[in-house]
Amino acid sequence: MSVWIQAQQLQGEALHQMQSLYGQHFPIEVRHYLSQWIEAQLWDSVDLENPQEEFKAKRMLDSLIQELQKKVEHQVGEDGFLLKIKLGHYATQLKNTYDRCPLELVRCIKHILYTEQRLVREATNASSPGGGMLDSMSQKYQQLNQAFEELRLLTQDTDNDLRKLQHSQEYFIIQYQESLHIQAQLGNLSALPPSDRVLREPALLSKRATMEAWLTREANTLQKYRLDLAEKHQKTLQLLRKQQTTILDDELIQWKRRQQLAGNGGPPEGALDVLQSWCEKLAELICQNRQQIRRAEHLRQQLPIPGPVEELLTELNNTITDIISALVTSTFIIEKHPPQVLKTQTKFAATVRLLVGGKLNVHMNPPQVKATIISEQQAKALLKNENTRNESSGEILNNSSVMEYHQTTGTLSAHFRNMSLKRIKRSDRRGAESVTEEKFTVLFESQFSVGGNELVFQVKTLSLPVVVIVHGSQDNNATATVLWDNAFAEPGRVPFAIPDKVMWPQLCDALNMKYKAEVQSNRGLSEENLVFLAQKAFSSASTSPEDYRSMTMSWSQFNRESLPGRNFTFWQWFDGVIELMKKHLKLHWNDGAILGFVNKQQAQDMLMSKPNGTFLLRFSDSEIGGITIAWVAENPNKAGERMVWNLMPYTTKDFSIRSLADRISDLNHLLFLYPDRPKDEVFSKYYTPPHCMHFSGLLSGNPIIPILMVINTSADGNPTYMDHAASPSVSHPHIYGIYPPINDSMLDGDGEFDLEDTMDVARHVEELLRRPIENQWSAGPSPPASLQI
């Protein structure tokens, strides 16, 4: 069921909220008659912060106008005549409104669709079976909405009381003026003849006595009204502060935490629209109560009556000022953070937003926001309110932007689209800390006034930690620093404190989150995969997950100390796997074709129980970002004996030349993907079609030379080779045997490939493959022995 159909079934306040989304900026009739088309468009594919996306937004605007015009053309009959005129008018109106700013149309429609979905979701949860039980999120929203309703009623009540107090005080002042008039009349009696004075004085004295008694009684009543009103305001401010604490210290902090985890690949933090609506309700209630307290103070000044009210009003005014200050300063947030791995001399973007800016009319005098990069120590000093003398740790180009108000969504934000870090000033490093472990942050600050310069706010907010690099080779280690910080930072920490050790299950969650996000897969790391990683991290042979649950891993183990016998760290190896997968192999991972996290011995144990030609794909233990093929076949040196062969690892460079599927197709001796799936069943959909296949310059009709890159050790300990057979789709079928032992400098004593020693050979082979076959050896000597068939 479409969102629009469900939205039309909303009732009460939800229906009112839905209807308020529409107006001249986007008529509700357009939403109704183009509902299916609108919901079918990929509005989220447009990056609103990227000016280059304006062309895409313009196409969507043009398509919307065309759809409206189609609707106009199909209207017939008497009823259709009026609709035709109305829809034609809307088409012209939308074109005139958004033709120069098509991104605003996308922003408007995204806001509408998100809000409709939220209202429908909340209404569905509220009416779901099961005794009206709501999920925890809906319960929380309901509690907040109930609190807002209570605050609204209290505010309305105090406003009514304030009006009554004002009327009573005005009447008191009138009566007080009357008492002064009576007193003046008594004073004038002395000028009258005695007979007249005797006649008039008793009545005036009686009237004065009655009036003074009434004034005394009424003054006490006014004082009680004032005290009662002040106490009601105290109660309202207590609830306001409580509601604000819930929204700012719970909901907004949780949103920021989700935002930080999203940097590690966690789910999106969610739109700010709901939070902004809550903050705007707070701002509105705070402003109403603040205005009431000021009116009460004005009434007190008009008619000073001795008592505790003056002190109470002063306290209330200070409290409400503190509340609004906390709201404004806390809702100046970073909607889109700068990249956490920041390369110098490279463009980057960011967006800051003031959630209550529209409600406080800050846009009437748009404030300017400035961005500065500061060090971890400067950030600490800033939060302690120590004087940092506006020092920075570098120079950012294009570091200022004016906050803009977007009428369609009611948001006030500043977009930094073309910032660039020109230079960075690093602190003196000590110990093992490297430049890729040093953290900075981008400070955004602004100043603006509210209520005619009555309140002036200086607002500041810090970005997530940033690691500055100057070369792409530093990206790997910088990413490790960011990953650790995002995963294990505590809310409200001192910048940028993180634990040195974490529990292994915590790290597993972070690695799994990162892996799924980077590979863009719902297939994460299984428990078996995590055991494999634990074995690698802790140099352990245990296969029980329970053995690792209580273990801790330090930052040094994660990305300072090399793995035993290797020249790379645990993270560098894992990140190499991620890079390989996301660039070339994610489809195969999603298909379940890659086991990956299997060591050499495990692969051998798994394959030896399977028929010859069974193979699996596992990540190389010895090379970063490498994947190898292991398969079971006959031992050429011992009749009737089988052994497991391991291909030299493929890397990103290899797959840039020829895909994994085509390479597997080339190898005729690979028959079944472990455990028993025919390889063509798994990989054929990824084979390069024969009519467009060309490999390193060879025409499809030419045979492909087999490449010897397979390594293993035979039963007698000598290294043996198996060739890469040509793909049956591009060459005549041949059966290539297993070659006898060859002493070769490319293999070490354990039959492991030394990559550096073989790079020249690999390049030589690639060069040979780039030349036409008939020209390679036709006029020259015979091909090298190692390449003969």
PDB file of C-alpha atoms in Angstrom, residues 96-302:
ATOM      1  CA  ASN A  96       8.364  29.431 -11.576  1.00  0.00           C
ATOM      2  CA  THR A  97       9.141  28.572  -7.948  1.00  0.00           C
ATOM      3  CA  TYR A  98      11.862  25.955  -8.406  1.00  0.00           C
ATOM      4  CA  ASP A  99      13.324  26.478 -11.881  1.00  0.00           C
ATOM      5  CA  ARG A 100      16.234  28.484 -10.479  1.00  0.00           C
ATOM      6  CA  CYS A 101      16.641  26.310  -7.363  1.00  0.00           C
ATOM      7  CA  PRO A 102      15.613  22.722  -8.268  1.00  0.00           C
ATOM      8  CA  LEU A 103      17.471  21.303  -5.265  1.00  0.00           C
ATOM      9  CA  GLU A 104      14.899  23.023  -3.064  1.00  0.00           C
ATOM     10  CA  LEU A 105      12.142  21.006  -4.729  1.00  0.00           C
ATOM     11  CA  VAL A 106      13.983  17.784  -3.905  1.00  0.00           C
ATOM     12  CA  ARG A 107      14.538  18.977  -0.335  1.00  0.00           C
ATOM     13  CA  CYS A 108      10.833  19.819  -0.019  1.00  0.00           C
ATOM     14  CA  ILE A 109       9.583  16.466  -1.360  1.00  0.00           C
ATOM     15  CA  LYS A 110      12.064  14.468   0.743  1.00  0.00           C
ATOM     16  CA  HIS A 111      10.842  16.311   3.830  1.00  0.00           C
ATOM     17  CA  ILE A 112       7.201  15.624   2.922  1.00  0.00           C
ATOM     18  CA  LEU A 113       7.748  11.911   2.248  1.00  0.00           C
ATOM     19  CA  TYR A 114       9.803  11.396   5.399  1.00  0.00           C
ATOM     20  CA  THR A 115       7.215  13.122   7.589  1.00  0.00           C
ATOM     21  CA  GLU A 116       4.344  11.193   6.019  1.00  0.00           C
ATOM     22  CA  GLN A 117       6.158   7.902   6.589  1.00  0.00           C
ATOM     23  CA  ARG A 118       6.805   8.814  10.207  1.00  0.00           C
ATOM     24  CA  LEU A 119       3.186   9.801  10.846  1.00  0.00           C
ATOM     25  CA  VAL A 120       1.910   6.616   9.204  1.00  0.00           C
ATOM     26  CA  ARG A 121       4.400   4.507  11.170  1.00  0.00           C
ATOM     27  CA  GLU A 122       3.410   6.096  14.468  1.00  0.00           C
ATOM     28  CA  ALA A 123      -0.295   5.700  13.701  1.00  0.00           C
ATOM     29  CA  THR A 124       0.221   2.059  12.699  1.00  0.00           C
ATOM     30  CA  ASN A 125       2.103   1.285  15.900  1.00  0.00           C
ATOM     31  CA  ALA A 126      -0.538   3.009  17.990  1.00  0.00           C
ATOM     32  CA  SER A 127      -3.357   0.964  16.446  1.00  0.00           C
ATOM     33  CA  SER A 128      -1.528  -2.376  16.244  1.00  0.00           C
ATOM     34  CA  PRO A 129      -3.071  -5.418  17.979  1.00  0.00           C
ATOM     35  CA  GLY A 130      -1.804  -6.784  21.263  1.00  0.00           C
ATOM     36  CA  GLY A 131      -3.634  -4.652  23.790  1.00  0.00           C
ATOM     37  CA  GLY A 132      -2.451  -1.389  22.251  1.00  0.00           C
ATOM     38  CA  MET A 133       1.163  -2.125  23.232  1.00  0.00           C
ATOM     39  CA  LEU A 134       3.604   0.186  21.458  1.00  0.00           C
ATOM     40  CA  ASP A 135       7.212  -0.511  20.711  1.00  0.00           C
ATOM     41  CA  SER A 136       9.757   1.292  22.838  1.00  0.00           C
ATOM     42  CA  MET A 137      10.351   4.032  20.290  1.00  0.00           C
ATOM     43  CA  SER A 138       6.667   4.811  19.923  1.00  0.00           C
ATOM     44  CA  GLN A 139       6.243   4.766  23.697  1.00  0.00           C
ATOM     45  CA  LYS A 140       9.037   7.288  23.995  1.00  0.00           C
ATOM     46  CA  TYR A 141       7.467   9.508  21.354  1.00  0.00           C
ATOM     47  CA  GLN A 142       4.115   9.211  23.069  1.00  0.00           C
ATOM     48  CA  GLN A 143       5.607  10.212  26.432  1.00  0.00           C
ATOM     49  CA  LEU A 144       7.292  13.235  24.870  1.00  0.00           C
ATOM     50  CA  ASN A 145       4.099  14.261  23.114  1.00  0.00           C
ATOM     51  CA  GLN A 146       2.132  13.880  26.355  1.00  0.00           C
ATOM     52  CA  ALA A 147       4.672  16.057  28.154  1.00  0.00           C
ATOM     53  CA  PHE A 148       4.390  18.679  25.423  1.00  0.00           C
ATOM     54  CA  GLU A 149       0.605  18.621  25.756  1.00  0.00           C
ATOM     55  CA  GLU A 150       0.894  19.070  29.527  1.00  0.00           C
ATOM     56  CA  LEU A 151       3.272  21.988  29.025  1.00  0.00           C
ATOM     57  CA  ARG A 152       0.937  23.531  26.480  1.00  0.00           C
ATOM     58  CA  LEU A 153      -1.966  23.353  28.914  1.00  0.00           C
ATOM     59  CA  LEU A 154       0.120  24.778  31.761  1.00  0.00           C
ATOM     60  CA  THR A 155       1.299  27.618  29.555  1.00  0.00           C
ATOM     61  CA  GLN A 156      -2.241  28.322  28.451  1.00  0.00           C
ATOM     62  CA  ASP A 157      -3.371  28.265  32.094  1.00  0.00           C
ATOM     63  CA  THR A 158      -0.705  30.754  33.224  1.00  0.00           C
ATOM     64  CA  ASP A 159      -1.543  32.959  30.267  1.00  0.00           C
ATOM     65  CA  ASN A 160      -5.200  33.018  31.377  1.00  0.00           C
ATOM     66  CA  ASP A 161      -4.127  33.741  34.953  1.00  0.00           C
ATOM     67  CA  LEU A 162      -1.895  36.538  33.735  1.00  0.00           C
ATOM     68  CA  ARG A 163      -4.805  38.134  31.882  1.00  0.00           C
ATOM     69  CA  LYS A 164      -6.975  37.913  35.015  1.00  0.00           C
ATOM     70  CA  LEU A 165      -4.164  39.414  37.075  1.00  0.00           C
ATOM     71  CA  GLN A 166      -3.788  42.232  34.560  1.00  0.00           C
ATOM     72  CA  HIS A 167      -7.524  42.960  34.588  1.00  0.00           C
ATOM     73  CA  SER A 168      -7.649  42.859  38.386  1.00  0.00           C
ATOM     74  CA  GLN A 169      -4.639  45.134  38.640  1.00  0.00           C
ATOM     75  CA  GLU A 170      -6.086  47.582  36.136  1.00  0.00           C
ATOM     76  CA  TYR A 171      -9.331  47.705  38.123  1.00  0.00           C
ATOM     77  CA  PHE A 172      -7.295  48.113  41.349  1.00  0.00           C
ATOM     78  CA  ILE A 173      -5.450  51.081  39.835  1.00  0.00           C
ATOM     79  CA  ILE A 174      -8.759  52.655  38.790  1.00  0.00           C
ATOM     80  CA  GLN A 175     -10.134  52.223  42.307  1.00  0.00           C
ATOM     81  CA  TYR A 176      -6.888  53.523  43.765  1.00  0.00           C
ATOM     82  CA  GLN A 177      -7.241  56.623  41.604  1.00  0.00           C
ATOM     83  CA  GLU A 178     -10.808  56.936  42.908  1.00  0.00           C
ATOM     84  CA  SER A 179      -9.515  56.761  46.489  1.00  0.00           C
ATOM     85  CA  LEU A 180      -7.062  59.555  45.694  1.00  0.00           C
ATOM     86  CA  HIS A 181      -9.954  61.565  44.300  1.00  0.00           C
ATOM     87  CA  ILE A 182     -11.928  61.023  47.571  1.00  0.00           C
ATOM     88  CA  GLN A 183      -8.880  62.087  49.551  1.00  0.00           C
ATOM     89  CA  ALA A 184      -8.623  65.213  47.449  1.00  0.00           C
ATOM     90  CA  GLN A 185     -12.279  65.974  48.063  1.00  0.00           C
ATOM     91  CA  LEU A 186     -11.728  65.642  51.833  1.00  0.00           C
ATOM     92  CA  GLY A 187      -8.807  68.018  51.556  1.00  0.00           C
ATOM     93  CA  ASN A 188     -10.965  70.538  49.778  1.00  0.00           C
ATOM     94  CA  LEU A 189     -13.635  70.521  52.566  1.00  0.00           C
ATOM     95  CA  SER A 190     -11.628  73.019  54.587  1.00  0.00           C
ATOM     96  CA  ALA A 191     -12.440  75.630  52.011  1.00  0.00           C
ATOM     97  CA  LEU A 192     -16.185  75.082  52.388  1.00  0.00           C
ATOM     98  CA  PRO A 193     -18.485  76.734  54.895  1.00  0.00           C
ATOM     99  CA  PRO A 194     -18.836  74.712  58.119  1.00  0.00           C
ATOM    100  CA  SER A 195     -22.430  73.814  57.385  1.00  0.00           C
ATOM    101  CA  ASP A 196     -21.538  72.334  54.005  1.00  0.00           C
ATOM    102  CA  ARG A 197     -18.474  70.542  55.442  1.00  0.00           C
ATOM    103  CA  VAL A 198     -20.653  68.893  58.140  1.00  0.00           C
ATOM    104  CA  LEU A 199     -23.068  67.707  55.503  1.00  0.00           C
ATOM    105  CA  ARG A 200     -20.464  66.214  53.104  1.00  0.00           C
ATOM    106  CA  GLU A 201     -17.593  65.073  55.330  1.00  0.00           C
ATOM    107  CA  PRO A 202     -19.253  61.999  56.957  1.00  0.00           C
ATOM    108  CA  ALA A 203     -20.185  60.525  53.568  1.00  0.00           C
ATOM    109  CA  LEU A 204     -16.722  61.108  52.178  1.00  0.00           C
ATOM    110  CA  LEU A 205     -15.050  59.639  55.272  1.00  0.00           C
ATOM    111  CA  SER A 206     -17.290  56.570  55.063  1.00  0.00           C
ATOM    112  CA  LYS A 207     -16.556  56.177  51.371  1.00  0.00           C
ATOM    113  CA  ARG A 208     -12.825  56.563  52.017  1.00  0.00           C
ATOM    114  CA  ALA A 209     -12.894  53.933  54.756  1.00  0.00           C
ATOM    115  CA  THR A 210     -14.781  51.517  52.535  1.00  0.00           C
ATOM    116  CA  MET A 211     -12.389  52.171  49.659  1.00  0.00           C
ATOM    117  CA  GLU A 212      -9.271  51.735  51.824  1.00  0.00           C
ATOM    118  CA  ALA A 213     -10.617  48.478  53.198  1.00  0.00           C
ATOM    119  CA  TRP A 214     -11.290  47.275  49.660  1.00  0.00           C
ATOM    120  CA  LEU A 215      -7.854  48.392  48.470  1.00  0.00           C
ATOM    121  CA  THR A 216      -6.144  46.610  51.367  1.00  0.00           C
ATOM    122  CA  ARG A 217      -8.100  43.453  50.698  1.00  0.00           C
ATOM    123  CA  GLU A 218      -7.560  43.688  46.942  1.00  0.00           C
ATOM    124  CA  ALA A 219      -3.812  44.355  47.377  1.00  0.00           C
ATOM    125  CA  ASN A 220      -3.530  41.129  49.368  1.00  0.00           C
ATOM    126  CA  THR A 221      -5.524  39.350  46.642  1.00  0.00           C
ATOM    127  CA  LEU A 222      -3.240  40.716  43.928  1.00  0.00           C
ATOM    128  CA  GLN A 223      -0.198  39.636  45.899  1.00  0.00           C
ATOM    129  CA  LYS A 224      -1.666  36.127  46.207  1.00  0.00           C
ATOM    130  CA  TYR A 225      -2.420  36.075  42.469  1.00  0.00           C
ATOM    131  CA  ARG A 226       1.164  37.057  41.769  1.00  0.00           C
ATOM    132  CA  LEU A 227       2.552  34.391  44.092  1.00  0.00           C
ATOM    133  CA  ASP A 228       0.252  31.728  42.639  1.00  0.00           C
ATOM    134  CA  LEU A 229       1.265  32.705  39.116  1.00  0.00           C
ATOM    135  CA  ALA A 230       4.971  32.644  40.022  1.00  0.00           C
ATOM    136  CA  GLU A 231       4.565  29.165  41.560  1.00  0.00           C
ATOM    137  CA  LYS A 232       2.793  27.943  38.432  1.00  0.00           C
ATOM    138  CA  HIS A 233       5.622  29.329  36.328  1.00  0.00           C
ATOM    139  CA  GLN A 234       8.091  27.514  38.585  1.00  0.00           C
ATOM    140  CA  LYS A 235       6.266  24.240  37.937  1.00  0.00           C
ATOM    141  CA  THR A 236       6.158  24.911  34.196  1.00  0.00           C
ATOM    142  CA  LEU A 237       9.875  25.715  34.087  1.00  0.00           C
ATOM    143  CA  GLN A 238      10.678  22.524  36.009  1.00  0.00           C
ATOM    144  CA  LEU A 239       8.759  20.475  33.432  1.00  0.00           C
ATOM    145  CA  LEU A 240      10.324  22.476  30.599  1.00  0.00           C
ATOM    146  CA  ARG A 241      13.802  21.783  31.923  1.00  0.00           C
ATOM    147  CA  LYS A 242      12.970  18.095  32.350  1.00  0.00           C
ATOM    148  CA  GLN A 243      11.571  17.858  28.819  1.00  0.00           C
ATOM    149  CA  GLN A 244      14.562  19.723  27.436  1.00  0.00           C
ATOM    150  CA  THR A 245      16.963  17.424  29.278  1.00  0.00           C
ATOM    151  CA  THR A 246      15.215  14.399  27.767  1.00  0.00           C
ATOM    152  CA  ILE A 247      15.460  15.813  24.264  1.00  0.00           C
ATOM    153  CA  LEU A 248      18.954  17.303  24.436  1.00  0.00           C
ATOM    154  CA  ASP A 249      20.739  14.909  26.778  1.00  0.00           C
ATOM    155  CA  ASP A 250      19.013  11.740  25.598  1.00  0.00           C
ATOM    156  CA  GLU A 251      17.578  12.035  22.106  1.00  0.00           C
ATOM    157  CA  LEU A 252      20.098  14.491  20.626  1.00  0.00           C
ATOM    158  CA  ILE A 253      23.075  12.758  22.236  1.00  0.00           C
ATOM    159  CA  GLN A 254      21.822   9.408  20.922  1.00  0.00           C
ATOM    160  CA  TRP A 255      21.451  10.939  17.474  1.00  0.00           C
ATOM    161  CA  LYS A 256      25.027  12.180  17.656  1.00  0.00           C
ATOM    162  CA  ARG A 257      26.175   8.732  18.778  1.00  0.00           C
ATOM    163  CA  ARG A 258      24.383   7.129  15.830  1.00  0.00           C
ATOM    164  CA  GLN A 259      26.000   9.748  13.627  1.00  0.00           C
ATOM    165  CA  GLN A 260      29.414   8.716  14.937  1.00  0.00           C
ATOM    166  CA  LEU A 261      28.718   5.007  14.448  1.00  0.00           C
ATOM    167  CA  ALA A 262      27.520   5.775  10.915  1.00  0.00           C
ATOM    168  CA  GLY A 263      31.121   6.808  10.288  1.00  0.00           C
ATOM    169  CA  ASN A 264      32.032   3.170  10.923  1.00  0.00           C
ATOM    170  CA  GLY A 265      29.286   1.919   8.646  1.00  0.00           C
ATOM    171  CA  GLY A 266      26.458   1.813  11.166  1.00  0.00           C
ATOM    172  CA  PRO A 267      22.867   2.485  10.135  1.00  0.00           C
ATOM    173  CA  PRO A 268      22.013   6.077   9.194  1.00  0.00           C
ATOM    174  CA  GLU A 269      21.530   8.328  12.201  1.00  0.00           C
ATOM    175  CA  GLY A 270      18.064   9.287  10.987  1.00  0.00           C
ATOM    176  CA  ALA A 271      16.743  12.602   9.822  1.00  0.00           C
ATOM    177  CA  LEU A 272      16.789  15.611  12.093  1.00  0.00           C
ATOM    178  CA  ASP A 273      13.230  16.602  11.285  1.00  0.00           C
ATOM    179  CA  VAL A 274      11.721  14.901  14.349  1.00  0.00           C
ATOM    180  CA  LEU A 275      14.377  16.321  16.673  1.00  0.00           C
ATOM    181  CA  GLN A 276      13.940  19.754  15.139  1.00  0.00           C
ATOM    182  CA  SER A 277      10.175  19.608  15.643  1.00  0.00           C
ATOM    183  CA  TRP A 278      10.705  18.804  19.340  1.00  0.00           C
ATOM    184  CA  CYS A 279      13.281  21.547  19.754  1.00  0.00           C
ATOM    185  CA  GLU A 280      11.011  24.041  18.013  1.00  0.00           C
ATOM    186  CA  LYS A 281       8.150  23.108  20.346  1.00  0.00           C
ATOM    187  CA  LEU A 282      10.497  23.681  23.281  1.00  0.00           C
ATOM    188  CA  ALA A 283      11.591  27.034  21.848  1.00  0.00           C
ATOM    189  CA  GLU A 284       7.994  28.100  21.342  1.00  0.00           C
ATOM    190  CA  LEU A 285       6.972  27.124  24.888  1.00  0.00           C
ATOM    191  CA  ILE A 286      10.083  28.733  26.386  1.00  0.00           C
ATOM    192  CA  CYS A 287       9.462  31.979  24.515  1.00  0.00           C
ATOM    193  CA  GLN A 288       5.815  32.036  25.574  1.00  0.00           C
ATOM    194  CA  ASN A 289       6.704  31.503  29.227  1.00  0.00           C
ATOM    195  CA  ARG A 290       9.531  34.004  29.050  1.00  0.00           C
ATOM    196  CA  GLN A 291       7.144  36.576  27.630  1.00  0.00           C
ATOM    197  CA  GLN A 292       4.648  35.821  30.408  1.00  0.00           C
ATOM    198  CA  ILE A 293       7.316  36.246  33.093  1.00  0.00           C
ATOM    199  CA  ARG A 294       8.320  39.588  31.573  1.00  0.00           C
ATOM    200  CA  ARG A 295       4.681  40.704  31.507  1.00  0.00           C
ATOM    201  CA  ALA A 296       4.339  39.694  35.173  1.00  0.00           C
ATOM    202  CA  GLU A 297       7.463  41.717  35.952  1.00  0.00           C
ATOM    203  CA  HIS A 298       6.009  44.687  34.079  1.00  0.00           C
ATOM    204  CA  LEU A 299       2.783  44.434  36.101  1.00  0.00           C
ATOM    205  CA  ARG A 300       4.815  44.359  39.321  1.00  0.00           C
ATOM    206  CA  GLN A 301       6.683  47.491  38.270  1.00  0.00           C
ATOM    207  CA  GLN A 302       3.414  49.207  37.426  1.00  0.00           C
TER     208      GLN A 302
END
